Short mmCIF file of C-alpha atoms and ligand atoms in Angstrom, two decimals:
data_model
loop_
_atom_site.label_atom_id
_atom_site.label_comp_id
_atom_site.label_asym_id
_atom_site.label_seq_id
_atom_site.Cartn_x
_atom_site.Cartn_y
_atom_site.Cartn_z
CA UNK A 1 3.82 -6.23 24.65
CA UNK A 2 1.72 -8.31 27.89
CA UNK A 3 -1.57 -5.62 28.75
CA UNK A 4 0.46 -5.54 32.60
CA UNK A 5 3.49 -5.45 31.94
CA UNK A 6 6.03 -2.85 33.48
CA UNK A 7 7.43 -0.76 31.04
CA UNK A 8 10.29 -0.39 31.70
CA UNK A 9 10.55 2.93 29.25
CA UNK A 10 7.97 4.82 30.74
CA UNK A 11 8.58 2.90 34.10
CA UNK A 12 4.48 2.77 34.95
CA UNK A 13 3.52 -1.00 35.90
CA UNK A 14 0.87 -0.92 32.63
CA UNK A 15 1.33 0.36 29.48
CA UNK A 16 0.70 3.97 28.32
CA UNK A 17 -2.32 4.63 27.59
CA UNK A 18 -3.15 7.06 25.34
CA UNK A 19 -6.58 8.90 23.64
CA UNK A 20 -6.12 10.57 20.61
CA UNK A 21 -9.60 12.54 19.42
CA UNK A 22 -10.08 14.15 15.75
CA UNK A 23 -12.04 14.82 13.69
CA UNK A 24 -10.90 13.05 10.72
CA UNK A 25 -9.80 9.05 10.70
CA UNK A 26 -8.39 6.99 7.78
CA UNK A 27 -9.44 5.22 6.23
CA UNK A 28 -12.94 5.87 7.51
CA UNK A 29 -13.21 9.84 7.23
CA UNK A 30 -11.21 12.03 5.76
CA UNK A 31 -10.72 15.53 4.07
CA UNK A 32 -7.41 15.65 3.23
CA UNK A 33 -3.78 14.97 6.15
CA UNK A 34 -5.29 15.42 8.98
CA UNK A 35 -7.51 11.83 8.38
CA UNK A 36 -4.04 10.13 7.21
CA UNK A 37 -1.93 11.40 10.46
CA UNK A 38 -3.57 9.67 12.87
CA UNK A 39 -4.13 6.76 11.55
CA UNK A 40 -0.40 6.28 10.42
CA UNK A 41 0.77 7.71 14.28
CA UNK A 42 -1.62 5.52 16.27
CA UNK A 43 -0.33 2.60 14.43
CA UNK A 44 3.04 3.64 14.72
CA UNK A 45 2.59 4.08 18.48
CA UNK A 46 0.29 1.22 19.17
CA UNK A 47 2.88 -0.90 17.87
CA UNK A 48 5.05 0.23 20.28
CA UNK A 49 2.99 -1.08 22.92
CA UNK A 50 1.60 2.25 23.33
CA UNK A 51 -2.21 1.65 24.83
CA UNK A 52 -3.80 4.14 22.76
CA UNK A 53 -8.22 4.59 22.17
CA UNK A 54 -8.75 7.03 18.80
CA UNK A 55 -12.07 8.49 18.99
CA UNK A 56 -13.78 10.30 16.08
CA UNK A 57 -16.59 11.24 14.89
CA UNK A 58 -19.24 8.27 12.71
CA UNK A 59 -19.31 10.96 10.09
CA UNK A 60 -21.87 11.11 7.10
CA UNK A 61 -19.20 10.17 4.08
CA UNK A 62 -16.86 7.29 5.95
CA UNK A 63 -16.43 4.99 3.63
CA UNK A 64 -19.01 2.43 3.51
CA UNK A 65 -16.75 -1.05 3.29
CA UNK A 66 -14.97 -0.24 6.13
CA UNK A 67 -18.44 -0.14 8.69
CA UNK A 68 -19.09 -4.04 9.23
CA UNK A 69 -16.25 -4.01 11.88
CA UNK A 70 -17.24 -1.94 13.72
CA UNK A 71 -18.83 -3.45 16.71
CA UNK A 72 -22.00 -1.12 18.39
CA UNK A 73 -21.02 -0.73 22.68
CA UNK A 74 -24.54 -1.82 23.97
CA UNK A 75 -25.15 1.46 26.18
CA UNK A 76 -24.78 4.84 24.93
CA UNK A 77 -22.88 7.87 26.13
CA UNK A 78 -24.79 10.63 27.58
CA UNK A 79 -22.43 13.42 26.29
CA UNK A 80 -24.21 16.59 29.10
CA UNK A 81 -23.06 19.06 28.12
CA UNK A 82 -24.17 23.68 28.09
CA UNK A 83 -27.37 21.83 29.94
CA UNK A 84 -28.72 19.37 27.68
CA UNK A 85 -27.39 16.10 27.60
CA UNK A 86 -27.31 13.74 23.85
CA UNK A 87 -27.02 10.92 23.02
CA UNK A 88 -23.86 9.22 21.60
CA UNK A 89 -22.97 5.84 20.15
CA UNK A 90 -20.88 4.51 20.16
CA UNK A 91 -19.41 1.87 17.54
CA UNK A 92 -16.27 0.64 18.41
CA UNK A 93 -12.86 -1.41 15.97
CA UNK A 94 -9.45 -2.38 16.39
CA UNK A 95 -7.22 -1.76 13.74
CA UNK A 96 -4.08 -2.52 12.72
CA UNK A 97 -1.21 -1.55 15.99
CA UNK A 98 -3.48 -2.84 17.45
CA UNK A 99 -5.44 1.33 17.79
CA UNK A 100 -9.22 0.82 19.66
CA UNK A 101 -10.91 2.96 17.98
CA UNK A 102 -14.51 4.15 18.81
CA UNK A 103 -16.32 6.34 16.47
CA UNK A 104 -18.96 8.41 17.63
CA UNK A 105 -22.55 8.30 15.93
CA UNK A 106 -24.48 10.83 16.96
CA UNK A 107 -26.99 11.24 14.12
CA UNK A 108 -28.31 15.08 13.90
CA UNK A 109 -24.80 15.88 14.83
CA UNK A 110 -22.24 14.33 12.75
CA UNK A 111 -24.17 12.06 9.80
CA UNK A 112 -23.50 14.73 6.80
CA UNK A 113 -22.38 15.06 4.23
CA UNK A 114 -19.66 16.56 4.67
CA UNK A 115 -17.00 16.32 7.62
CA UNK A 116 -16.83 20.24 7.59
CA UNK A 117 -18.93 21.37 6.22
CA UNK A 118 -20.88 21.05 2.91
CA UNK A 119 -21.55 23.10 -0.57
CA UNK A 120 -23.12 26.23 0.90
CA UNK A 121 -19.28 26.69 3.33
CA UNK A 122 -18.87 25.76 6.64
CA UNK A 123 -21.03 24.57 9.34
CA UNK A 124 -23.22 27.18 11.37
CA UNK A 125 -23.18 24.78 13.99
CA UNK A 126 -19.43 23.44 13.99
CA UNK A 127 -18.10 24.95 17.72
CA UNK A 128 -21.18 22.11 19.57
CA UNK A 129 -20.65 19.44 16.34
CA UNK A 130 -17.15 19.56 18.02
CA UNK A 131 -17.46 20.51 21.33
CA UNK A 132 -19.23 17.87 20.75
CA UNK A 133 -16.75 15.57 19.57
CA UNK A 134 -14.12 16.74 22.97
CA UNK A 135 -16.93 16.30 25.60
CA UNK A 136 -18.12 12.37 23.97
CA UNK A 137 -13.66 11.61 24.57
CA UNK A 138 -13.05 12.19 27.63
CA UNK A 139 -16.34 9.63 28.43
CA UNK A 140 -14.66 7.15 25.85
CA UNK A 141 -11.43 6.62 27.77
CA UNK A 142 -14.10 6.46 31.30
CA UNK A 143 -15.75 3.63 30.07
CA UNK A 144 -12.60 2.17 28.05
CA UNK A 145 -9.82 2.74 31.53
CA UNK A 146 -12.35 3.29 34.70
CA UNK A 147 -10.83 6.72 34.28
CA UNK A 148 -8.26 9.94 31.65
CA UNK A 149 -5.51 8.65 30.37
CA UNK A 150 -1.55 8.96 30.76
CA UNK A 151 -2.27 11.76 27.92
CA UNK A 152 -5.02 13.46 26.90
CA UNK A 153 -3.59 13.95 22.51
CA UNK A 154 -6.06 16.55 21.23
CA UNK A 155 -5.85 17.40 16.82
CA UNK A 156 -6.36 20.60 15.39
CA UNK A 157 -8.59 23.14 16.27
CA UNK A 158 -12.05 20.70 16.52
CA UNK A 159 -10.74 18.89 19.23
CA UNK A 160 -9.18 21.45 21.81
CA UNK A 161 -11.91 21.84 23.76
CA UNK A 162 -10.64 18.05 25.30
CA UNK A 163 -7.86 19.77 26.96
CA UNK A 164 -9.64 22.60 28.01
CA UNK A 165 -12.08 20.63 29.59
CA UNK A 166 -10.47 17.87 31.17
CA UNK A 167 -8.32 20.63 32.49
CA UNK A 168 -12.48 21.97 33.87
CA UNK A 169 -13.46 18.41 34.56
CA UNK A 170 -15.16 18.26 38.26
CA UNK A 171 -12.39 15.42 38.91
CA UNK A 172 -8.82 15.84 40.06
CA UNK A 173 -7.21 12.80 37.80
CA UNK A 174 -8.30 14.23 34.77
CA UNK A 175 -7.16 18.87 35.58
CA UNK A 176 -4.38 16.46 36.51
CA UNK A 177 -4.01 14.30 32.31
CA UNK A 178 -1.06 15.34 31.14
CA UNK A 179 -2.77 16.82 27.11
CA UNK A 180 -0.26 17.78 24.06
CA UNK A 181 -2.36 19.78 21.74
CA UNK A 182 -1.32 19.38 18.34
CA UNK A 183 -1.77 21.68 15.18
CA UNK A 184 -2.09 20.78 11.23
CA UNK A 185 -3.25 23.82 10.33
CA UNK A 186 -3.03 27.10 12.34
CA UNK A 187 -4.66 28.88 9.65
CA UNK A 188 -8.03 26.93 10.79
CA UNK A 189 -8.91 27.96 14.60
CA UNK A 190 -12.09 27.24 15.15
CA UNK A 191 -13.66 31.09 15.86
CA UNK A 192 -17.24 31.79 17.27
CA UNK A 193 -19.11 34.29 19.46
CA UNK A 194 -18.18 34.54 23.52
CA UNK A 195 -22.05 34.58 23.76
CA UNK A 196 -22.01 30.90 22.81
CA UNK A 197 -19.52 30.06 25.58
CA UNK A 198 -22.50 28.83 27.68
CA UNK A 199 -23.55 26.37 24.74
CA UNK A 200 -20.54 24.53 25.62
CA UNK A 201 -19.38 24.28 28.65
CA UNK A 202 -17.07 26.76 28.86
CA UNK A 203 -17.70 28.70 32.04
CA UNK A 204 -16.81 32.50 32.17
CA UNK A 205 -13.65 31.57 34.26
CA UNK A 206 -11.92 30.53 31.00
CA UNK A 207 -13.72 33.72 28.94
CA UNK A 208 -10.78 35.48 28.89
CA UNK A 209 -7.70 36.09 26.93
CA UNK A 210 -5.21 33.57 28.55
CA UNK A 211 -7.86 31.21 28.43
CA UNK A 212 -10.51 30.28 25.11
CA UNK A 213 -10.48 33.98 23.96
CA UNK A 214 -8.49 35.93 21.14
CA UNK A 215 -9.79 39.56 20.32
CA UNK A 216 -12.41 39.28 22.20
CA UNK A 217 -14.55 36.21 20.47
CA UNK A 218 -14.66 32.18 21.22
CA UNK A 219 -11.20 30.77 19.87
CA UNK A 220 -11.21 27.08 19.85
CA UNK A 221 -7.90 26.99 18.61
CA UNK A 222 -6.31 28.82 21.07
CA UNK A 223 -7.77 27.28 24.29
CA UNK A 224 -5.34 24.36 22.73
CA UNK A 225 -2.44 26.76 22.47
CA UNK A 226 -2.47 27.78 26.11
CA UNK A 227 -4.61 24.93 28.23
CA UNK A 228 -2.54 21.73 26.63
CA UNK A 229 1.41 21.28 28.70
CA UNK A 230 3.07 20.92 25.06
CA UNK A 231 1.93 22.43 21.67
CA UNK A 232 3.11 20.55 18.62
CA UNK A 233 3.08 21.58 15.26
CA UNK A 234 3.32 18.68 11.87
CA UNK A 235 7.37 19.73 11.28
CA UNK A 236 10.32 21.24 12.93
CA UNK A 237 10.47 24.92 10.18
CA UNK A 238 6.31 24.67 11.09
CA UNK A 239 6.84 25.64 14.53
CA UNK A 240 10.55 28.42 14.38
CA UNK A 241 7.29 29.16 11.73
CA UNK A 242 4.23 29.60 12.81
CA UNK A 243 6.60 33.59 15.32
CA UNK A 244 7.19 35.17 12.97
CA UNK A 245 5.31 38.24 12.77
CA UNK A 246 2.57 37.67 10.35
CA UNK A 247 3.13 33.98 9.73
CA UNK A 248 1.14 32.75 12.79
CA UNK A 249 -2.45 33.52 11.66
CA UNK A 250 -3.38 35.91 13.82
CA UNK A 251 -1.80 33.95 17.24
CA UNK A 252 1.96 34.59 17.14
CA UNK A 253 1.87 36.63 20.51
CA UNK A 254 0.13 33.37 21.98
CA UNK A 255 2.56 30.77 20.83
CA UNK A 256 5.32 33.12 21.74
CA UNK A 257 3.38 33.13 25.37
CA UNK A 258 4.01 28.90 25.01
CA UNK A 259 7.11 28.95 23.10
CA UNK A 260 8.44 27.04 25.24
CA UNK A 261 6.70 24.61 24.72
CA UNK A 262 6.49 24.32 20.95
CA UNK A 263 7.90 21.80 19.30
CA UNK A 264 7.74 20.34 15.72
CA UNK A 265 6.85 17.02 15.57
CA UNK A 266 7.54 16.39 11.31
CA UNK A 267 4.65 13.51 9.75
CA UNK A 268 6.23 9.77 8.35
CA UNK A 269 4.03 8.72 5.88
CA UNK A 270 1.71 5.10 5.93
CA UNK A 271 4.37 3.19 4.22
CA UNK A 272 2.66 -0.44 4.28
CA UNK A 273 -0.03 1.27 2.43
CA UNK A 274 1.99 3.39 0.59
CA UNK A 275 3.85 0.80 -1.28
CA UNK A 276 5.25 0.74 -4.72
CA UNK A 277 6.94 -2.79 -4.58
CA UNK A 278 2.00 -3.67 -3.64
CA UNK A 279 0.08 -1.07 -4.74
CA UNK A 280 -2.26 -2.60 -6.20
CA UNK A 281 -3.79 0.71 -8.29
CA UNK A 282 -0.67 0.72 -10.11
CA UNK A 283 0.27 -0.48 -13.97
CA UNK A 284 3.22 -1.69 -12.54
CA UNK A 285 4.90 -2.89 -9.13
CA UNK A 286 7.79 -1.63 -7.99
CA UNK A 287 11.26 -0.98 -5.84
CA UNK A 288 14.50 0.87 -5.57
CA UNK A 289 16.31 -1.89 -5.91
CA UNK A 290 15.06 -2.70 -9.31
CA UNK A 291 12.63 0.34 -10.23
CA UNK A 292 12.19 -0.34 -13.88
CA UNK A 293 8.91 -0.86 -13.46
CA UNK A 294 8.05 3.22 -12.53
CA UNK A 295 8.71 3.06 -17.20
CA UNK A 296 5.12 0.72 -17.16
CA UNK A 297 3.61 3.49 -15.03
CA UNK A 298 4.44 6.72 -16.80
CA UNK A 299 3.23 5.42 -19.94
CA UNK A 300 -0.40 4.13 -18.08
CA UNK A 301 -0.40 6.89 -16.60
CA UNK A 302 -0.04 8.85 -20.03
CA UNK A 303 -2.45 6.57 -21.17
CA UNK A 304 -5.22 7.04 -19.53
CA UNK A 305 -4.93 10.99 -19.10
CA UNK A 306 -4.06 11.50 -22.83
CA UNK A 307 -0.75 13.42 -22.19
CA UNK A 308 1.65 12.74 -25.44
CA UNK A 309 4.96 11.93 -24.32
CA UNK A 310 6.11 12.01 -27.43
CA UNK A 311 10.09 13.17 -27.85
CA UNK A 312 10.27 11.63 -23.67
CA UNK A 313 8.55 14.55 -22.74
CA UNK A 314 8.38 15.51 -18.82
CA UNK A 315 4.98 14.64 -16.91
CA UNK A 316 4.53 16.83 -13.64
CA UNK A 317 2.11 14.98 -11.36
CA UNK A 318 0.02 17.90 -9.23
CA UNK A 319 -2.42 16.19 -5.84
CA UNK A 320 -3.99 18.54 -4.18
CA UNK A 321 -6.89 20.69 -3.08
CA UNK A 322 -7.40 23.54 -4.61
CA UNK A 323 -6.66 26.34 -1.55
CA UNK A 324 -4.88 29.52 -1.87
CA UNK A 325 -2.14 27.97 0.69
CA UNK A 326 -1.16 24.43 -1.86
CA UNK A 327 -0.49 27.38 -4.37
CA UNK A 328 -1.60 26.02 -7.29
CA UNK A 329 -3.16 29.39 -8.57
CA UNK A 330 0.63 30.59 -9.44
CA UNK A 331 1.12 27.01 -11.25
CA UNK A 332 -1.92 28.05 -13.97
CA UNK A 333 -0.56 31.36 -14.32
CA UNK A 334 1.81 30.07 -15.83
CA UNK A 335 0.98 27.57 -16.89
CA UNK A 336 0.82 28.80 -20.71
CA UNK A 337 4.89 28.88 -20.95
CA UNK A 338 5.64 25.95 -19.49
CA UNK A 339 4.03 23.98 -21.38
CA UNK A 340 4.69 26.06 -24.62
CA UNK A 341 8.14 24.86 -23.39
CA UNK A 342 7.63 21.50 -23.50
CA UNK A 343 6.23 20.10 -19.97
CA UNK A 344 2.95 17.65 -19.97
CA UNK A 345 0.68 17.95 -16.86
CA UNK A 346 -1.11 14.95 -14.25
CA UNK A 347 -3.10 17.61 -11.64
CA UNK A 348 -5.81 16.07 -10.03
CA UNK A 349 -6.70 17.77 -8.16
CA UNK A 350 -10.60 19.68 -6.77
CA UNK A 351 -11.12 23.03 -3.95
CA UNK A 352 -12.06 26.34 -5.44
CA UNK A 353 -14.62 26.27 -8.85
CA UNK A 354 -12.76 29.45 -10.47
CA UNK A 355 -8.98 27.92 -10.25
CA UNK A 356 -11.05 24.84 -11.12
CA UNK A 357 -12.67 26.15 -14.75
CA UNK A 358 -9.02 27.75 -15.53
CA UNK A 359 -7.60 24.64 -15.17
CA UNK A 360 -10.38 23.70 -16.64
CA UNK A 361 -9.67 25.68 -20.52
CA UNK A 362 -6.54 25.06 -20.83
CA UNK A 363 -6.56 20.83 -19.89
CA UNK A 364 -9.17 21.50 -22.89
CA UNK A 365 -7.65 23.94 -25.30
CA UNK A 366 -4.09 21.28 -24.45
CA UNK A 367 -5.56 18.50 -24.55
CA UNK A 368 -2.58 15.82 -25.43
CA UNK A 369 -1.04 18.22 -22.97
CA UNK A 370 -2.85 19.13 -20.18
CA UNK A 371 -4.36 16.64 -18.23
CA UNK A 372 -7.42 18.04 -15.97
CA UNK A 373 -9.62 15.29 -13.00
CA UNK A 374 -11.15 17.24 -10.30
CA UNK A 375 -11.20 14.38 -7.70
CA UNK A 376 -9.93 14.58 -4.20
CA UNK A 377 -7.35 11.07 -3.91
CA UNK A 378 -6.63 7.62 -4.46
CA UNK A 379 -6.53 5.73 -6.41
CA UNK A 380 -5.43 8.44 -9.49
CA UNK A 381 -3.90 10.09 -6.63
CA UNK A 382 -1.37 6.27 -6.46
CA UNK A 383 -1.25 6.09 -10.68
CA UNK A 384 0.21 9.53 -11.06
CA UNK A 385 3.08 9.55 -8.26
CA UNK A 386 4.27 6.60 -9.66
CA UNK A 387 3.31 8.10 -13.40
CA UNK A 388 4.58 11.36 -13.33
CA UNK A 389 8.93 12.82 -13.56
CA UNK A 390 8.53 14.90 -11.49
CA UNK A 391 5.92 15.96 -9.12
CA UNK A 392 4.80 20.11 -8.36
CA UNK A 393 3.44 21.43 -4.81
CA UNK A 394 4.13 25.35 -4.97
CA UNK A 395 2.86 25.49 -1.62
CA UNK A 396 2.83 29.33 0.03
CA UNK A 397 3.25 27.39 3.57
CA UNK A 398 3.00 24.19 4.81
CA UNK A 399 2.31 22.82 8.41
CA UNK A 400 4.14 19.04 7.20
CA UNK A 401 2.37 18.14 3.22
CA UNK A 402 2.04 14.48 2.70
CA UNK A 403 2.09 14.68 -0.97
CA UNK A 404 5.39 15.80 -1.13
CA UNK A 405 6.66 12.43 0.85
CA UNK A 406 4.07 10.36 -1.16
CA UNK A 407 5.69 11.15 -4.34
CA UNK A 408 9.56 9.99 -3.55
CA UNK A 409 7.78 7.45 -1.70
CA UNK A 410 6.77 5.78 -5.57
CA UNK A 411 9.64 7.74 -6.56
CA UNK A 412 8.73 10.94 -8.59
CA UNK A 413 10.78 14.04 -7.44
CA UNK A 414 9.00 16.96 -6.26
CA UNK A 415 9.24 20.26 -7.04
CA UNK A 416 8.46 22.21 -3.96
CA UNK A 417 8.15 25.68 -2.47
CA UNK A 418 10.64 25.93 -0.01
CA UNK A 419 8.45 26.76 3.60
CA UNK A 420 7.54 24.35 6.39
CA UNK A 421 7.23 20.81 6.27
CA UNK A 422 7.80 21.28 2.34
CA UNK A 423 12.49 22.02 4.06
CA UNK A 424 12.13 19.16 6.13
CA UNK A 425 11.46 16.77 3.67
CA UNK A 426 13.36 17.23 0.94
CA UNK A 427 16.24 16.82 0.55
CA UNK A 428 18.65 19.73 -1.96
CA UNK A 429 19.17 17.82 -4.74
CA UNK A 430 23.14 18.07 -5.36
CA UNK A 431 23.51 17.85 -9.41
CA UNK A 432 27.20 18.13 -8.95
CA UNK A 433 27.19 14.93 -6.08
CA UNK A 434 23.76 13.56 -7.22
CA UNK A 435 22.82 13.69 -3.62
CA UNK A 436 19.00 15.43 -3.07
CA UNK A 437 15.34 14.26 -3.26
CA UNK A 438 13.71 17.56 -5.01
CA UNK A 439 13.88 20.54 -6.05
CA UNK A 440 13.12 24.09 -3.49
CA UNK A 441 12.63 27.15 -4.46
CA UNK A 442 12.41 30.04 -2.89
CA UNK A 443 11.16 33.47 -2.66
CA UNK A 444 7.33 31.19 -3.62
CA UNK A 445 6.44 33.65 -6.37
CA UNK A 446 5.03 31.98 -10.02
CA UNK A 447 8.44 32.62 -11.24
CA UNK A 448 10.40 30.78 -8.79
CA UNK A 449 8.97 27.96 -9.37
CA UNK A 450 9.15 28.28 -13.42
CA UNK A 451 12.75 27.99 -13.39
CA UNK A 452 12.73 25.73 -10.67
CA UNK A 453 10.57 23.11 -12.72
CA UNK A 454 12.76 24.17 -15.54
CA UNK A 455 16.09 23.32 -13.66
CA UNK A 456 14.81 19.68 -12.85
CA UNK A 457 14.20 19.27 -15.97
CA UNK A 458 17.60 19.71 -17.11
CA UNK A 459 18.42 18.07 -14.71
CA UNK A 460 16.61 15.13 -16.13
CA UNK A 461 18.07 14.23 -19.69
CA UNK A 462 21.12 13.55 -18.02
CA UNK A 463 20.02 10.47 -17.01
CA UNK A 464 22.67 8.86 -14.69
CA UNK A 465 22.48 11.23 -12.58
CA UNK A 466 18.05 11.95 -12.72
CA UNK A 467 17.98 7.69 -11.81
CA UNK A 468 20.32 8.37 -8.73
CA UNK A 469 17.99 10.72 -7.89
CA UNK A 470 14.79 8.79 -8.08
CA UNK A 471 16.28 6.27 -6.17
CA UNK A 472 18.07 8.48 -3.67
CA UNK A 473 13.55 9.52 -3.22
CA UNK A 474 12.85 5.72 -3.44
CA UNK A 475 15.32 4.75 -0.78
CA UNK A 476 14.82 7.72 1.74
CA UNK A 477 12.95 5.46 4.14
CA UNK A 478 10.18 8.55 5.65
CA UNK A 479 7.92 6.12 7.86
CA UNK A 480 6.25 6.84 10.87
CA UNK A 481 8.81 5.23 13.03
CA UNK A 482 11.32 8.26 13.92
CA UNK A 483 7.93 10.67 13.89
CA UNK A 484 6.94 7.61 16.22
CA UNK A 485 10.10 7.46 18.88
CA UNK A 486 9.10 11.94 18.75
CA UNK A 487 6.01 11.93 20.26
CA UNK A 488 6.20 8.75 22.56
CA UNK A 489 9.75 10.76 24.51
CA UNK A 490 7.26 13.88 24.59
CA UNK A 491 4.41 11.33 25.81
CA UNK A 492 6.67 9.83 28.32
CA UNK A 493 8.64 13.23 29.96
CA UNK A 494 5.23 14.74 30.40
CA UNK A 495 3.16 11.82 32.13
CA UNK A 496 5.56 11.99 34.75
CA UNK A 497 5.67 15.72 34.88
CA UNK A 498 5.41 17.47 38.75
CA UNK A 499 1.44 18.76 38.51
CA UNK A 500 -0.09 22.88 37.35
CA UNK A 501 -1.44 24.78 39.18
CA UNK A 502 -5.32 24.63 38.71
CA UNK A 503 -7.81 27.18 36.50
CA UNK A 504 -9.74 28.36 38.74
CA UNK A 505 -13.05 27.58 39.59
CA UNK A 506 -13.99 23.12 37.90
CA UNK A 507 -16.68 23.46 36.58
CA UNK A 508 -18.99 20.13 35.45
CA UNK A 509 -17.91 19.46 31.52
CA UNK A 510 -18.26 16.00 29.32
CA UNK A 511 -18.96 14.05 32.72
CA UNK A 512 -22.59 13.71 34.19
CA UNK A 513 -24.76 11.01 32.96
CA UNK A 514 -29.12 11.04 33.07
C1 GLC B 1 -2.31 20.41 7.51
C2 GLC B 1 -1.98 20.99 6.79
C3 GLC B 1 -0.11 19.76 6.12
C4 GLC B 1 -0.22 18.24 7.48
C5 GLC B 1 -1.69 17.67 7.73
C6 GLC B 1 -1.03 16.14 8.19
O1 GLC B 1 -3.39 19.21 5.74
O2 GLC B 1 -1.88 21.71 5.24
O3 GLC B 1 1.23 20.52 5.64
O4 GLC B 1 0.08 17.72 6.30
O5 GLC B 1 -2.42 18.47 7.59
O6 GLC B 1 -0.85 16.63 9.24
#
């Protein structure tokens, strides 16, 4: 789209302007699905003609080979927050989809080994780190557009204060800018004592339970919920679940109060970067028309991991973080029984040291039946998605989940708990009709999970049926386009909406220069 074209979709004399703020952005730095989502969504929106700027920190863990593309801005931002003024450099690049990426370079806050913490836990100054991200993002947008965007879209608690700061700005244009807050995971909220408020530039006027506080503490996520025009979660089912008693991580009431403004938009995946017909990490390439290359990928995976698949034993793949959410402890409980029944396991996962130790012990005990690689992500993850027959994802809760979507894209059939985004993305197999893309189990117990794995293994014995299920997986379109269109419709509905009541009393946040 030409830069100043009239956009019939928004009735704006130029493309819609969206500012995305996120702690993670692939391919630069990612700790989980968030980084992938920001990359895929922004690319799809850019390709739709949205003028999109993504602001994220330049982390110490940023992937080195991505850095040469970045160009420094001639002048840094001077970010004023709680009486301090910090120098924040900006490195810019344009990525696929014409997305303008701005990485904030503040060495003392962001150039650290981890994104959120290190071996001794979360960084104690994460509140300040992410407050600076939020305030600097607004200032960076000012430099790009000479004013606010049409829509400010903040992701997870780390970026939530951007929405509060916009509402508190001394500039009326910022107070009027539409805002969307996306919750990727309600269980991380950013909770800090209210005594931190002044350091973070939060005035007394917002320090209450209808504002940025929850149970008398500062709660970043709550700030996003309270002040955004729309709150979204990353799947429709998760949006319903979080309103149920006990399932909203203590924020049920706050979410219920905004329930008419709560929307679920299911994540897509980046089908360009996750494409088995072009993936160089694989032993062979394949697609739905000719999936025969999967067999070579399967043999290569078994050889790489030392798994004995004689007798056509099924390979169950796992790619996960070892945190209670993901339910891999339930799988570990059932592993001896399932291994005895002939299943083989390819587990790529890291996190909880105790669970790592348990799985490693089993891998040492049955080296040709259980393979364990305590690492995060690519490229071995890709070989598991391509080479495993079945993909296990027994999450206790799952806002969306990307692993099951990558698995289907690569033709390994998911066995998942019937929660959150897993319900929305995995269609239950009907053996008699040959329809569906996976097996969902409910309740979320080790026994129900084991039964669903057995059902999948039984289905695999019927080769023509199994080929159909695998093909259903390979054919299912889960690209970002559908979700990006839903976000676009949401932005468009907000960009022209009547102004909302303003917050008392506005104070200057994030807009000072020395
Ligand atoms: C979080 C959620 C996961 C979701 C991802 C991206 O990691 O736990 O379910 O897929 O964010 O939105």
